Amino acid sequence: MSSKQKLMVVIGTRPEAIKLAPVVDAIRRSDWAECELVLTGQHKELLLPLIERFGLQVDHNLNVMRENQTLSHVTARILQSMDDLLVQSQPAAVIGQGDTASVLAGSMASFFRRIPFAHVEAGLRTGNIDLPFPEELNRVLTSRMTRWHFAPTGMAQDNLLREGFDPASIWVTGNTVIDALHMMLSQSDVALPSRPGRPFVLITAHRRENLGEPMQHICAAILQLAQLHPGMDFIYPVHPNPGVRQIVHRALQGQSNVLLVEPCDYPVFCQLMSRARLILSDSGGVQEEAPALGKPVLVLREETERPEAVALGCNLLVGTDTSRIVDAAQTLLLDRTVYDRMAHAGSPYGDGQASQRILEVLRQTLIT
Ligand code: UDP
């Protein structure tokens, strides 16, 4: 039997896989811990290519997803399956990331079994319990069940301190997404959907709160921009959610310089971000990755739990109003001074060493 400490890592969705892959990697390279990797099965088609890309070995797949499942059902199924697994595996600690049903149910199951929980990317808040829904609630509740809060930034740490958590349970580590970005940018054997010699704007938009009318406004802005800039492409990897696909395809299909493509493999997407002129996105991860690549982001949301990049000036919050998006994009595409100021504003989310710091904290507490 191995004398190493067993760390159980729980992954449900694409961003969790990206942000926990470097942690899994650090565990595997350590001489004191071993990893037991659990997929809850929340995302399938977006997750499996990532698992392969990062060379992750999956130990358990809880396979919880059912068609048209409600949030309560998915959370309950993960909670129950995690409980069974914890009894069977008896890990020394459980590690989860972010704000999904997987991290909520994973931390709760660990709490009920008195197994300490480590929360990666702890302390993000909008301060509005309804936005984003249900992620703000998921992360607020997860914090209450957490033993180690790994805050990516000082602002996230401040949020936790304001909520009364013990300062000795919080560590500022940087965001592990920058570790993942470094791992992926070294892969050069990728085929890109961009067209040779044509500059492009990169777009992602699929958040729950943007479905429906906001998404229509975003698409109207993309269409206007594409018509204003025929020499430029607008590359949009469209999320598999049918609610997103229907609106996007209806609004943008047929515009020759709008390239609607399938969701990209992570290394492809990293290369696209690093080559894009500008990025329009409502994604959390993209708001963290793009500043590390010196790319301005117009954030297609009314508020963000990542205010560091906005405060620094590398990201701009534009919401989903069509003319506001078009005006902001036009300024950046036409005014070099404004563009350079944003592109060189800096990167507040870490240095690529977050996973090592997290592992070191766990080692110091678990190996006594
Ligand atoms: N991403 C990707 N392929 C794509 C679009 C995004 O690999 O076609 C990556 C992106 O770099 C980021 C993550 O997926 O790291 C963001 O996922 P998502 O927007 O689903 O979640 P969020 O970051 O908002 O939690």
Short mmCIF file of C-alpha atoms and ligand atoms in Angstrom, two decimals:
data_model
loop_
_atom_site.label_atom_id
_atom_site.label_comp_id
_atom_site.label_asym_id
_atom_site.label_seq_id
_atom_site.Cartn_x
_atom_site.Cartn_y
_atom_site.Cartn_z
CA MET A 1 0.00 0.00 0.00
CA SER A 2 1.22 3.51 -0.87
CA SER A 3 2.34 5.71 2.03
CA LYS A 4 1.49 8.85 0.06
CA GLN A 5 -1.34 11.16 1.09
CA LYS A 6 -4.38 10.73 -1.16
CA LEU A 7 -5.74 14.02 -2.58
CA MET A 8 -9.08 13.71 -4.34
CA VAL A 9 -9.58 16.26 -7.15
CA VAL A 10 -13.16 16.87 -8.34
CA ILE A 11 -13.83 18.23 -11.83
CA GLY A 12 -17.21 18.96 -13.42
CA THR A 13 -16.83 21.42 -16.30
CA ARG A 14 -14.38 22.77 -18.88
CA PRO A 15 -13.03 25.64 -16.78
CA GLU A 16 -12.55 23.32 -13.78
CA ALA A 17 -10.53 20.91 -15.93
CA ILE A 18 -8.36 23.76 -17.24
CA LYS A 19 -7.78 25.26 -13.80
CA LEU A 20 -7.26 21.97 -11.93
CA ALA A 21 -5.08 20.20 -14.53
CA PRO A 22 -1.95 22.04 -13.29
CA VAL A 23 -2.85 21.08 -9.70
CA VAL A 24 -3.21 17.42 -10.72
CA ASP A 25 0.12 17.71 -12.52
CA ALA A 26 1.79 19.16 -9.41
CA ILE A 27 0.36 16.36 -7.24
CA ARG A 28 1.62 13.71 -9.66
CA ARG A 29 5.11 15.21 -9.63
CA SER A 30 5.24 15.44 -5.83
CA ASP A 31 6.89 12.78 -3.69
CA TRP A 32 4.38 12.94 -0.84
CA ALA A 33 0.90 12.97 -2.42
CA GLU A 34 -1.09 10.94 -4.92
CA CYS A 35 -4.07 12.08 -6.94
CA GLU A 36 -7.47 10.45 -7.24
CA LEU A 37 -9.27 12.23 -10.05
CA VAL A 38 -13.08 12.35 -10.08
CA LEU A 39 -15.18 13.61 -12.99
CA THR A 40 -18.75 14.37 -11.99
CA GLY A 41 -19.85 14.23 -15.62
CA GLN A 42 -21.46 17.71 -15.60
CA HIS A 43 -19.88 18.52 -19.01
CA LYS A 44 -19.09 15.73 -21.43
CA GLU A 45 -18.20 16.86 -24.94
CA LEU A 46 -16.21 19.91 -23.77
CA LEU A 47 -14.35 17.98 -21.09
CA LEU A 48 -13.05 14.81 -22.70
CA PRO A 49 -10.68 16.50 -25.22
CA LEU A 50 -9.20 18.47 -22.32
CA ILE A 51 -8.66 15.36 -20.22
CA GLU A 52 -6.75 13.94 -23.16
CA ARG A 53 -4.79 17.15 -23.87
CA PHE A 54 -3.57 17.45 -20.31
CA GLY A 55 -2.91 13.68 -20.12
CA LEU A 56 -5.12 13.33 -17.03
CA GLN A 57 -5.89 9.86 -15.73
CA VAL A 58 -9.50 9.62 -14.56
CA ASP A 59 -10.14 7.33 -11.60
CA HIS A 60 -13.92 7.78 -11.25
CA ASN A 61 -16.67 9.17 -13.45
CA LEU A 62 -19.87 9.85 -11.51
CA ASN A 63 -21.81 10.30 -14.77
CA VAL A 64 -24.49 12.41 -13.14
CA MET A 65 -25.95 14.20 -16.14
CA ARG A 66 -29.48 13.44 -17.33
CA GLU A 67 -31.41 15.19 -20.06
CA ASN A 68 -33.07 18.48 -18.98
CA GLN A 69 -31.90 17.99 -15.42
CA THR A 70 -32.62 20.78 -12.93
CA LEU A 71 -29.93 22.41 -10.77
CA SER A 72 -31.34 20.66 -7.69
CA HIS A 73 -31.24 17.27 -9.33
CA VAL A 74 -27.69 17.59 -10.60
CA THR A 75 -26.46 18.93 -7.24
CA ALA A 76 -28.23 16.17 -5.32
CA ARG A 77 -26.87 13.45 -7.59
CA ILE A 78 -23.30 14.71 -7.20
CA LEU A 79 -23.72 15.01 -3.42
CA GLN A 80 -24.93 11.45 -3.10
CA SER A 81 -22.32 9.94 -5.43
CA MET A 82 -19.53 11.92 -3.77
CA ASP A 83 -20.59 10.65 -0.35
CA ASP A 84 -20.34 7.02 -1.49
CA LEU A 85 -16.96 7.70 -3.06
CA LEU A 86 -15.56 9.43 0.02
CA VAL A 87 -16.51 6.47 2.19
CA GLN A 88 -14.86 4.09 -0.24
CA SER A 89 -11.68 6.16 -0.87
CA GLN A 90 -11.03 7.95 2.43
CA PRO A 91 -8.86 10.74 0.93
CA ALA A 92 -6.75 12.98 3.18
CA ALA A 93 -8.32 16.03 1.48
CA VAL A 94 -10.63 16.96 -1.40
CA ILE A 95 -9.81 19.71 -3.91
CA GLY A 96 -12.36 21.58 -6.04
CA GLN A 97 -12.37 24.79 -8.03
CA GLY A 98 -14.63 27.71 -8.75
CA ASP A 99 -18.40 27.94 -8.52
CA THR A 100 -20.23 25.04 -10.17
CA ALA A 101 -22.64 22.42 -8.80
CA SER A 102 -19.61 20.08 -8.65
CA VAL A 103 -17.67 22.30 -6.25
CA LEU A 104 -20.75 23.01 -4.14
CA ALA A 105 -21.72 19.35 -3.79
CA GLY A 106 -18.08 18.24 -3.53
CA SER A 107 -17.36 20.60 -0.64
CA MET A 108 -20.64 19.71 1.09
CA ALA A 109 -20.06 15.96 0.85
CA SER A 110 -16.53 16.47 2.22
CA PHE A 111 -17.83 18.64 5.06
CA PHE A 112 -20.43 16.04 6.05
CA ARG A 113 -17.70 13.34 6.11
CA ARG A 114 -15.30 15.61 8.06
CA ILE A 115 -12.74 15.49 5.24
CA PRO A 116 -10.98 18.86 4.76
CA PHE A 117 -11.79 20.69 1.53
CA ALA A 118 -9.43 22.89 -0.47
CA HIS A 119 -11.08 25.57 -2.62
CA VAL A 120 -9.07 26.72 -5.61
CA GLU A 121 -10.04 30.18 -6.91
CA ALA A 122 -11.69 31.12 -3.63
CA GLY A 123 -13.16 34.50 -2.76
CA LEU A 124 -14.55 35.66 -6.11
CA ARG A 125 -17.70 37.72 -5.59
CA THR A 126 -19.97 40.07 -7.50
CA GLY A 127 -21.78 40.86 -4.25
CA ASN A 128 -25.08 40.15 -6.02
CA ILE A 129 -26.44 36.72 -5.05
CA ASP A 130 -28.47 36.55 -8.27
CA LEU A 131 -25.58 37.30 -10.63
CA PRO A 132 -24.11 35.17 -11.95
CA PHE A 133 -26.82 32.62 -11.18
CA PRO A 134 -26.31 30.19 -9.53
CA GLU A 135 -22.51 30.60 -9.38
CA GLU A 136 -22.43 33.41 -6.80
CA LEU A 137 -24.44 31.27 -4.37
CA ASN A 138 -22.34 28.18 -5.13
CA ARG A 139 -19.10 29.94 -4.25
CA VAL A 140 -20.47 31.71 -1.17
CA LEU A 141 -21.72 28.39 0.23
CA THR A 142 -18.56 26.53 -0.76
CA SER A 143 -16.46 29.00 1.22
CA ARG A 144 -18.38 28.08 4.39
CA MET A 145 -17.35 24.43 3.97
CA THR A 146 -13.72 25.07 3.06
CA ARG A 147 -10.59 24.39 5.15
CA TRP A 148 -8.05 25.98 2.74
CA HIS A 149 -9.13 29.04 0.73
CA PHE A 150 -6.75 29.52 -2.22
CA ALA A 151 -7.51 33.08 -3.35
CA PRO A 152 -6.15 34.04 -6.77
CA THR A 153 -5.69 37.73 -5.90
CA GLY A 154 -5.55 40.15 -2.98
CA MET A 155 -9.06 41.39 -3.85
CA ALA A 156 -10.43 37.84 -3.54
CA GLN A 157 -8.62 37.53 -0.20
CA ASP A 158 -10.21 40.82 0.94
CA ASN A 159 -13.67 39.47 0.06
CA LEU A 160 -13.08 36.46 2.30
CA LEU A 161 -11.69 38.56 5.14
CA ARG A 162 -14.75 40.82 4.92
CA GLU A 163 -16.94 37.73 5.31
CA GLY A 164 -15.10 36.88 8.52
CA PHE A 165 -12.94 33.92 7.51
CA ASP A 166 -9.84 33.20 9.56
CA PRO A 167 -6.86 34.95 7.86
CA ALA A 168 -4.77 31.85 8.64
CA SER A 169 -7.03 29.77 6.36
CA ILE A 170 -6.54 32.02 3.30
CA TRP A 171 -3.55 32.02 0.89
CA VAL A 172 -3.07 34.27 -2.14
CA THR A 173 -1.62 31.99 -4.80
CA GLY A 174 -2.36 33.54 -8.20
CA ASN A 175 -4.81 31.83 -10.52
CA THR A 176 -3.97 28.33 -11.74
CA VAL A 177 -5.38 29.28 -15.16
CA ILE A 178 -2.09 31.07 -15.86
CA ASP A 179 -0.23 27.82 -15.04
CA ALA A 180 -2.51 26.04 -17.56
CA LEU A 181 -1.97 28.74 -20.17
CA HIS A 182 1.81 28.33 -19.89
CA MET A 183 1.46 24.55 -20.25
CA MET A 184 -0.63 24.95 -23.41
CA LEU A 185 1.24 27.75 -25.17
CA SER A 186 4.28 25.51 -25.41
CA GLN A 187 2.25 23.20 -27.71
CA SER A 188 2.80 24.44 -31.25
CA ASP A 189 1.34 21.55 -33.28
CA VAL A 190 -2.14 23.05 -33.54
CA ALA A 191 -4.30 23.77 -36.59
CA LEU A 192 -6.11 27.09 -36.24
CA PRO A 193 -9.46 28.03 -37.78
CA SER A 194 -8.15 31.53 -38.61
CA ARG A 195 -7.49 32.47 -42.27
CA PRO A 196 -3.89 33.23 -43.24
CA GLY A 197 -3.06 36.92 -43.42
CA ARG A 198 -6.36 38.12 -42.00
CA PRO A 199 -6.48 39.89 -38.62
CA PHE A 200 -9.32 38.75 -36.41
CA VAL A 201 -11.48 39.49 -33.38
CA LEU A 202 -12.17 36.46 -31.14
CA ILE A 203 -15.57 36.03 -29.51
CA THR A 204 -17.08 33.73 -26.87
CA ALA A 205 -20.51 34.24 -25.28
CA HIS A 206 -22.70 31.65 -23.61
CA ARG A 207 -23.39 32.60 -20.00
CA ARG A 208 -26.77 31.64 -18.65
CA GLU A 209 -27.74 35.24 -17.87
CA ASN A 210 -26.92 36.29 -21.46
CA LEU A 211 -29.24 33.72 -23.08
CA GLY A 212 -32.17 35.22 -24.98
CA GLU A 213 -32.33 38.96 -25.62
CA PRO A 214 -28.80 39.87 -24.40
CA MET A 215 -27.36 37.28 -26.78
CA GLN A 216 -29.37 38.77 -29.64
CA HIS A 217 -27.92 42.21 -28.84
CA ILE A 218 -24.39 40.77 -28.73
CA CYS A 219 -24.91 39.12 -32.14
CA ALA A 220 -26.28 42.38 -33.59
CA ALA A 221 -23.08 44.11 -32.46
CA ILE A 222 -20.88 41.41 -34.02
CA LEU A 223 -22.80 41.73 -37.28
CA GLN A 224 -22.39 45.53 -37.35
CA LEU A 225 -18.67 45.27 -36.59
CA ALA A 226 -18.17 42.62 -39.28
CA GLN A 227 -19.88 44.88 -41.81
CA LEU A 228 -17.75 47.88 -40.71
CA HIS A 229 -14.52 45.84 -41.04
CA PRO A 230 -14.67 43.65 -44.15
CA GLY A 231 -10.89 43.16 -44.04
CA MET A 232 -11.10 41.54 -40.64
CA ASP A 233 -12.52 38.18 -39.49
CA PHE A 234 -14.70 37.61 -36.44
CA ILE A 235 -14.06 34.11 -35.11
CA TYR A 236 -16.73 32.75 -32.77
CA PRO A 237 -16.37 29.22 -31.32
CA VAL A 238 -20.02 28.53 -30.52
CA HIS A 239 -20.84 26.74 -27.26
CA PRO A 240 -22.85 23.46 -27.65
CA ASN A 241 -25.79 24.82 -25.59
CA PRO A 242 -28.73 24.71 -28.09
CA GLY A 243 -30.08 27.99 -26.67
CA VAL A 244 -26.84 29.69 -27.70
CA ARG A 245 -26.42 27.97 -31.05
CA GLN A 246 -29.89 28.78 -32.29
CA ILE A 247 -29.56 32.53 -31.71
CA VAL A 248 -25.97 32.78 -32.94
CA HIS A 249 -26.51 30.80 -36.13
CA ARG A 250 -29.72 32.61 -36.99
CA ALA A 251 -28.13 36.04 -36.49
CA LEU A 252 -24.69 35.54 -37.97
CA GLN A 253 -24.75 32.74 -40.53
CA GLY A 254 -24.16 34.09 -44.03
CA GLN A 255 -21.87 37.00 -43.04
CA SER A 256 -18.69 35.87 -44.85
CA ASN A 257 -16.18 37.38 -42.41
CA VAL A 258 -17.91 35.89 -39.34
CA LEU A 259 -16.47 32.39 -38.82
CA LEU A 260 -18.78 30.33 -36.62
CA VAL A 261 -16.70 27.36 -35.51
CA GLU A 262 -17.04 24.50 -33.03
CA PRO A 263 -15.64 25.00 -29.50
CA CYS A 264 -11.86 24.86 -29.83
CA ASP A 265 -9.45 22.48 -28.22
CA TYR A 266 -7.78 24.45 -25.38
CA PRO A 267 -4.33 24.80 -27.04
CA VAL A 268 -6.06 26.05 -30.22
CA PHE A 269 -8.05 28.57 -28.22
CA CYS A 270 -4.90 29.75 -26.41
CA GLN A 271 -3.18 30.33 -29.76
CA LEU A 272 -6.26 32.17 -31.05
CA MET A 273 -6.27 34.43 -27.98
CA SER A 274 -2.58 35.18 -28.39
CA ARG A 275 -3.04 36.09 -32.08
CA ALA A 276 -6.37 37.95 -31.85
CA ARG A 277 -6.47 41.71 -32.23
CA LEU A 278 -9.27 42.02 -29.71
CA ILE A 279 -11.43 39.66 -27.63
CA LEU A 280 -15.15 39.96 -26.87
CA SER A 281 -16.22 37.55 -24.14
CA ASP A 282 -18.53 36.85 -21.23
CA SER A 283 -16.27 34.03 -19.98
CA GLY A 284 -14.54 34.17 -16.61
CA GLY A 285 -11.41 32.30 -17.67
CA VAL A 286 -10.90 34.45 -20.74
CA GLN A 287 -10.94 37.59 -18.56
CA GLU A 288 -7.95 36.11 -16.71
CA GLU A 289 -6.04 34.61 -19.62
CA ALA A 290 -6.21 37.49 -22.08
CA PRO A 291 -4.36 40.06 -19.90
CA ALA A 292 -1.51 37.53 -19.54
CA LEU A 293 -1.31 37.56 -23.33
CA GLY A 294 -1.57 41.36 -23.64
CA LYS A 295 -4.99 41.23 -25.32
CA PRO A 296 -7.75 43.69 -24.42
CA VAL A 297 -11.11 42.12 -23.55
CA LEU A 298 -14.50 43.76 -23.88
CA VAL A 299 -16.44 41.95 -21.17
CA LEU A 300 -20.00 41.21 -22.31
CA ARG A 301 -21.48 41.37 -18.83
CA GLU A 302 -23.03 44.01 -16.59
CA GLU A 303 -20.82 43.05 -13.64
CA THR A 304 -17.81 40.87 -13.01
CA GLU A 305 -16.27 38.93 -10.14
CA ARG A 306 -12.89 39.69 -11.74
CA PRO A 307 -12.56 43.41 -11.09
CA GLU A 308 -8.74 43.34 -10.93
CA ALA A 309 -8.31 43.41 -14.71
CA VAL A 310 -10.95 46.14 -15.09
CA ALA A 311 -9.27 48.24 -12.39
CA LEU A 312 -5.90 47.77 -14.06
CA GLY A 313 -7.34 48.79 -17.42
CA CYS A 314 -6.76 45.62 -19.48
CA ASN A 315 -10.45 44.61 -19.54
CA LEU A 316 -13.45 46.86 -20.10
CA LEU A 317 -16.95 46.04 -18.87
CA VAL A 318 -19.35 46.85 -21.74
CA GLY A 319 -22.46 44.79 -20.95
CA THR A 320 -24.72 43.55 -23.72
CA ASP A 321 -26.08 46.76 -25.25
CA THR A 322 -25.42 46.64 -29.01
CA SER A 323 -24.28 50.23 -29.52
CA ARG A 324 -22.11 50.18 -26.40
CA ILE A 325 -20.29 47.09 -27.66
CA VAL A 326 -19.87 48.54 -31.16
CA ASP A 327 -18.62 51.91 -29.85
CA ALA A 328 -16.08 50.34 -27.50
CA ALA A 329 -14.82 47.93 -30.17
CA GLN A 330 -14.55 50.72 -32.72
CA THR A 331 -12.47 52.83 -30.33
CA LEU A 332 -10.07 49.95 -29.78
CA LEU A 333 -9.87 48.94 -33.42
CA LEU A 334 -9.34 52.49 -34.68
CA ASP A 335 -7.39 54.29 -31.92
CA ARG A 336 -3.89 52.85 -31.49
CA THR A 337 -3.16 54.87 -28.32
CA VAL A 338 -6.22 53.58 -26.47
CA TYR A 339 -5.49 50.07 -27.74
CA ASP A 340 -1.86 50.12 -26.57
CA ARG A 341 -2.83 51.46 -23.17
CA MET A 342 -5.19 48.51 -22.64
CA ALA A 343 -2.88 45.91 -24.16
CA HIS A 344 0.02 46.95 -21.93
CA ALA A 345 -1.94 47.50 -18.72
CA GLY A 346 -0.51 44.34 -17.09
CA SER A 347 -1.71 40.96 -15.87
CA PRO A 348 -3.14 40.67 -12.36
CA TYR A 349 -3.82 36.91 -12.20
CA GLY A 350 -0.51 35.32 -11.41
CA ASP A 351 2.84 34.09 -12.61
CA GLY A 352 2.14 30.46 -13.51
CA GLN A 353 3.28 29.08 -10.13
CA ALA A 354 -0.11 28.96 -8.35
CA SER A 355 -0.39 25.14 -8.32
CA GLN A 356 3.03 24.74 -6.73
CA ARG A 357 2.06 27.20 -3.98
CA ILE A 358 -1.23 25.34 -3.37
CA LEU A 359 0.54 22.02 -3.08
CA GLU A 360 3.14 23.40 -0.72
CA VAL A 361 0.43 24.72 1.63
CA LEU A 362 -1.30 21.33 1.59
CA ARG A 363 2.01 19.55 2.25
CA GLN A 364 2.77 21.77 5.22
CA THR A 365 -0.63 21.10 6.79
CA LEU A 366 -1.06 17.43 5.94
CA ILE A 367 2.50 16.25 6.62
CA THR A 368 3.07 17.09 10.23
N1 UDP B 1 -12.06 27.87 -24.06
C1 UDP B 1 -11.63 26.81 -24.87
N2 UDP B 1 -12.19 26.69 -26.12
C2 UDP B 1 -13.15 27.53 -26.58
C3 UDP B 1 -13.60 28.60 -25.74
C4 UDP B 1 -13.03 28.73 -24.47
O1 UDP B 1 -10.76 26.03 -24.49
O2 UDP B 1 -13.61 27.36 -27.71
C5 UDP B 1 -11.46 28.00 -22.72
C6 UDP B 1 -11.01 29.38 -22.32
O3 UDP B 1 -9.66 29.60 -22.67
C7 UDP B 1 -11.21 29.41 -20.81
C8 UDP B 1 -12.34 28.42 -20.59
O4 UDP B 1 -12.48 27.67 -21.79
O5 UDP B 1 -10.08 28.94 -20.11
C9 UDP B 1 -13.59 29.20 -20.28
O6 UDP B 1 -14.65 28.38 -20.18
P1 UDP B 1 -16.13 28.94 -19.97
O7 UDP B 1 -16.25 30.25 -20.67
O8 UDP B 1 -17.01 27.83 -20.34
O9 UDP B 1 -16.26 29.13 -18.41
P2 UDP B 1 -15.93 30.32 -17.42
O10 UDP B 1 -14.49 30.67 -17.62
O11 UDP B 1 -16.86 31.44 -17.74
O12 UDP B 1 -16.18 29.75 -16.06
#
